[in-house]
Short mmCIF file of C-alpha atoms in Angstrom, two decimals:
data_model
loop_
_atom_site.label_atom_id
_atom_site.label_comp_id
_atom_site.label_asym_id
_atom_site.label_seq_id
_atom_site.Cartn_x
_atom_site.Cartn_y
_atom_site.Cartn_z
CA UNK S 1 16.50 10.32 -0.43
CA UNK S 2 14.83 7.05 0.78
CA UNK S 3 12.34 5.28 -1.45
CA UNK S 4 8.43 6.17 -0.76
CA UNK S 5 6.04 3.74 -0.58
CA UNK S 6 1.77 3.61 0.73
CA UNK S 7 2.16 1.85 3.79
CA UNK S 8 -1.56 0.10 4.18
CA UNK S 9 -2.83 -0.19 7.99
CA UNK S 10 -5.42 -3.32 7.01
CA UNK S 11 -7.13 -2.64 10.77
CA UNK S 12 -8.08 0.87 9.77
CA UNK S 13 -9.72 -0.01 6.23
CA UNK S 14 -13.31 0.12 6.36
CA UNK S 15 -14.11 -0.40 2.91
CA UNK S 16 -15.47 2.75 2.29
CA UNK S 17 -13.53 2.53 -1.41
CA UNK S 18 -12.98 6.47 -1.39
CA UNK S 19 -9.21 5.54 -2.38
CA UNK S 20 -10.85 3.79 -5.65
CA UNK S 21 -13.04 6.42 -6.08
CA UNK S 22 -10.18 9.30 -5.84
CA UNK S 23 -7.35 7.14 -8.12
CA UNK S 24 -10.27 6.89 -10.87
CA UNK S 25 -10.38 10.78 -10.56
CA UNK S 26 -6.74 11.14 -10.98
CA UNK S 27 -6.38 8.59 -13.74
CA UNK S 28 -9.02 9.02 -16.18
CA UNK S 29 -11.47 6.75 -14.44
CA UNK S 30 -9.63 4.03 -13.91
CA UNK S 31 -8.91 3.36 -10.46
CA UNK S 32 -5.35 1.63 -9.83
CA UNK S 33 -6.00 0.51 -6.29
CA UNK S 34 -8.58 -2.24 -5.16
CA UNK S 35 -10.16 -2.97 -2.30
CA UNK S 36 -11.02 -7.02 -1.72
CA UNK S 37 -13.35 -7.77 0.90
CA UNK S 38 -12.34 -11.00 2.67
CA UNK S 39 -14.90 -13.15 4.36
CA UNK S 40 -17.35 -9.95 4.77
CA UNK S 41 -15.02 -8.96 7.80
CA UNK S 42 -11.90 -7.76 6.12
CA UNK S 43 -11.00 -5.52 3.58
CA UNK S 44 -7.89 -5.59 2.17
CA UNK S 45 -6.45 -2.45 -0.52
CA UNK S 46 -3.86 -3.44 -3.04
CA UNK S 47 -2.40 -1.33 -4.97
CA UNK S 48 1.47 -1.66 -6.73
CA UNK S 49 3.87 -2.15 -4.01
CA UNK S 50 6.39 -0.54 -5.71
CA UNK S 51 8.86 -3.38 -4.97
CA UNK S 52 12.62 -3.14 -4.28
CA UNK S 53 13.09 -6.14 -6.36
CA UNK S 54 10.54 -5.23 -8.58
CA UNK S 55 10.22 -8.43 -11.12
CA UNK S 56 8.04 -6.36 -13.50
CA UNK S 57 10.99 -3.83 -14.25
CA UNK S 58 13.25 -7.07 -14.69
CA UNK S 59 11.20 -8.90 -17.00
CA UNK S 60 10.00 -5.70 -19.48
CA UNK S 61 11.43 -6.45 -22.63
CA UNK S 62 11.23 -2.77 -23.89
CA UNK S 63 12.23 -1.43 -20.69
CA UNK S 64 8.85 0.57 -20.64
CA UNK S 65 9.10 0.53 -16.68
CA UNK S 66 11.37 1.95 -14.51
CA UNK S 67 12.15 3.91 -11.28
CA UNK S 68 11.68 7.69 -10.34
CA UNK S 69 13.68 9.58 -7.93
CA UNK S 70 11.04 8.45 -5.31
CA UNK S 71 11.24 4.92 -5.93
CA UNK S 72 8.42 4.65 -7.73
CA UNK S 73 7.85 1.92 -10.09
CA UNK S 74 6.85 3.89 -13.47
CA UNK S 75 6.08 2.85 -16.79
CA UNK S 76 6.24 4.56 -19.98
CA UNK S 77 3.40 3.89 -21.99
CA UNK S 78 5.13 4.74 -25.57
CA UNK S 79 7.13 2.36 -24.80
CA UNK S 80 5.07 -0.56 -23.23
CA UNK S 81 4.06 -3.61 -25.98
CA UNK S 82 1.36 -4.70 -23.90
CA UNK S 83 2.65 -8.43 -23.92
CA UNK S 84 1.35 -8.87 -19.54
CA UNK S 85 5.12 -10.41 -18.26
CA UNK S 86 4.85 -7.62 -16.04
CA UNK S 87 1.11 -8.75 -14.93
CA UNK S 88 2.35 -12.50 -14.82
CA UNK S 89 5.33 -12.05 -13.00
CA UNK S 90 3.82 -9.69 -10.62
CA UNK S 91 3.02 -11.18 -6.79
CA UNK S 92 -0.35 -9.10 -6.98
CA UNK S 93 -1.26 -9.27 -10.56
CA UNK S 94 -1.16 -5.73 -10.33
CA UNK S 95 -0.63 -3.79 -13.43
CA UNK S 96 -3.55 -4.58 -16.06
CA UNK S 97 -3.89 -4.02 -19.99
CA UNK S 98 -5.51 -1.00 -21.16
CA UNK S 99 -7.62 -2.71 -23.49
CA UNK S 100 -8.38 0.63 -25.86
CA UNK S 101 -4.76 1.74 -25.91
CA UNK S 102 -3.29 -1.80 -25.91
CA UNK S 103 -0.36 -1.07 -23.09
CA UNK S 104 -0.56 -2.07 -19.33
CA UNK S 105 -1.33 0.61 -16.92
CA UNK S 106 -0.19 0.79 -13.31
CA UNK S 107 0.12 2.55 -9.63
CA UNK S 108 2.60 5.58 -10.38
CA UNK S 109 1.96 6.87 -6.93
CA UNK S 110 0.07 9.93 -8.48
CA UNK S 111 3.43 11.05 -10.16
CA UNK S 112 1.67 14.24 -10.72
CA UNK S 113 0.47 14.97 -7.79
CA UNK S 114 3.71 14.24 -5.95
CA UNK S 115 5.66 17.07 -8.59
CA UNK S 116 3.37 19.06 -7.11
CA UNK S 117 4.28 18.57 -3.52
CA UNK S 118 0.84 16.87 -2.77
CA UNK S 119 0.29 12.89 -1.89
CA UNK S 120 -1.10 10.45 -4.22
CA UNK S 121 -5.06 10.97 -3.98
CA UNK S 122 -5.66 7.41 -2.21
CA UNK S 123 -3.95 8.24 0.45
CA UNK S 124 -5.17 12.46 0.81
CA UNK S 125 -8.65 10.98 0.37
CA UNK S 126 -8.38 8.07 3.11
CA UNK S 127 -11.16 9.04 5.91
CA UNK S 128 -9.13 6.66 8.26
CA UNK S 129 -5.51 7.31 7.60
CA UNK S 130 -5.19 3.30 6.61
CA UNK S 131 -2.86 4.36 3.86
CA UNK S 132 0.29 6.45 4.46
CA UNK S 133 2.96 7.25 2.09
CA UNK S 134 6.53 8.06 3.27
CA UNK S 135 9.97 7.11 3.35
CA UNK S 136 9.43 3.36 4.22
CA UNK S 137 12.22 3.44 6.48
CA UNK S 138 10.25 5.77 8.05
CA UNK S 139 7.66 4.39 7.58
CA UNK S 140 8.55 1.40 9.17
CA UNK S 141 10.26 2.39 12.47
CA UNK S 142 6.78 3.85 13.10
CA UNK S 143 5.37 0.52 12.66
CA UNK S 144 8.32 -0.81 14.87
CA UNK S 145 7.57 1.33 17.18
CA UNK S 146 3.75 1.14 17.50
CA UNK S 147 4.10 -2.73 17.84
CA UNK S 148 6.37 -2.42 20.96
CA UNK S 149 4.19 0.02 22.51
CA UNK S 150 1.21 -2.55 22.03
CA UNK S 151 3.52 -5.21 23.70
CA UNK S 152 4.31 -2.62 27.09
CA UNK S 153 0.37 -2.24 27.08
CA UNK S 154 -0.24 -6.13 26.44
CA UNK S 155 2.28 -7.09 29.32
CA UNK S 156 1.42 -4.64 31.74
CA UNK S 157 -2.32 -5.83 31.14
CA UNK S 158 -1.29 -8.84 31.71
CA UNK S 159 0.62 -8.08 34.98
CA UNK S 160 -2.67 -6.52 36.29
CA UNK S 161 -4.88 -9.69 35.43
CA UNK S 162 -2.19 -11.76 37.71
CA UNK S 163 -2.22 -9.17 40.30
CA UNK S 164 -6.11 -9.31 40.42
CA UNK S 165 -5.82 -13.39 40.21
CA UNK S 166 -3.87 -13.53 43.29
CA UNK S 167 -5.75 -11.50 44.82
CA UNK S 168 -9.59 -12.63 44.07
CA UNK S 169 -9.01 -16.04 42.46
CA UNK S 170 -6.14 -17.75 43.40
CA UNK S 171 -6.80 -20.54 45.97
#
């Protein structure tokens, strides 16, 4: 089985925050997924990218996080210090400290929901299908594949702008 991961379509986010809104629900109000508005035209989700060469499992000195059979990037809170090298090494600064229980909390991909067959609850609640979660192999062929389709479209757009040039503009 291939890891899963939330692929995140930033062109489809419109900031509506639902995914923040459903991860609080699923995670006793604490939502584990952001959304940053850039520049008032851009929103951008983060959430744990669950990374393949994930520097938070590497630098945990009580080997609180680890992998599921997903991929997922878990971490086991009876065994988490709360000492942030996972925070500080992270790219995203994603996991943060739970500052009543004194350990770091993190993305599990709903972990519960996915026993249960179901998605994590960002992505069932996205209006706009901006987040997927898959195999990202998958995942990304799709992507792959939706890029060269917009390159056919671009060139063949292109090919009817030079037919209508030579025929209406051209000298």
């Amino acid at each position: 089985m291939g890891r899963k991961i939330i692929l995140i379509d930033f062109s489809r986010c419109i900031e509506c925050r639902a995914c923040e809104v459903a991860c609080e629900r699923e995670h006793e109000g604490q939502s584990l997924i952001s959304v940053f508005e850039y520049q008032e035209t851009t929103a951008i989700p983060l959430n744990c990218r669950h990374c393949e060469k994930a520097p938070c499992i590497e630098v945990c000195p009580t080997r609180a996080l680890y992998r599921d059979d997903d991929g997922a990037v878990i971490l086991s809170p009876l065994k988490c210090i709360g000492c942030l090298l996972c925070s500080v090494v992270c790219p995203f600064g994603i996991p943060i400290l739970d500052k009543v229980n004194k350990v770091m909390i993190k993305c599990d991909l709903c972990a519960h929901r996915r026993a249960e067959g179901k998605l994590p609850a960002c992505v069932a609640t996205c209006p706009t299908d901006a987040l997927i979660y898959g195999d990202v192999e998958e995942l990304l062929f799709e992507k792959r594949k939706k890029a060269a389709l917009q390159v056919v479209e671009s060139s063949r757009s292109a090919a009817s702008l030079k037919e209508f040039t030579k025929y209406f503009i051209t000298p």
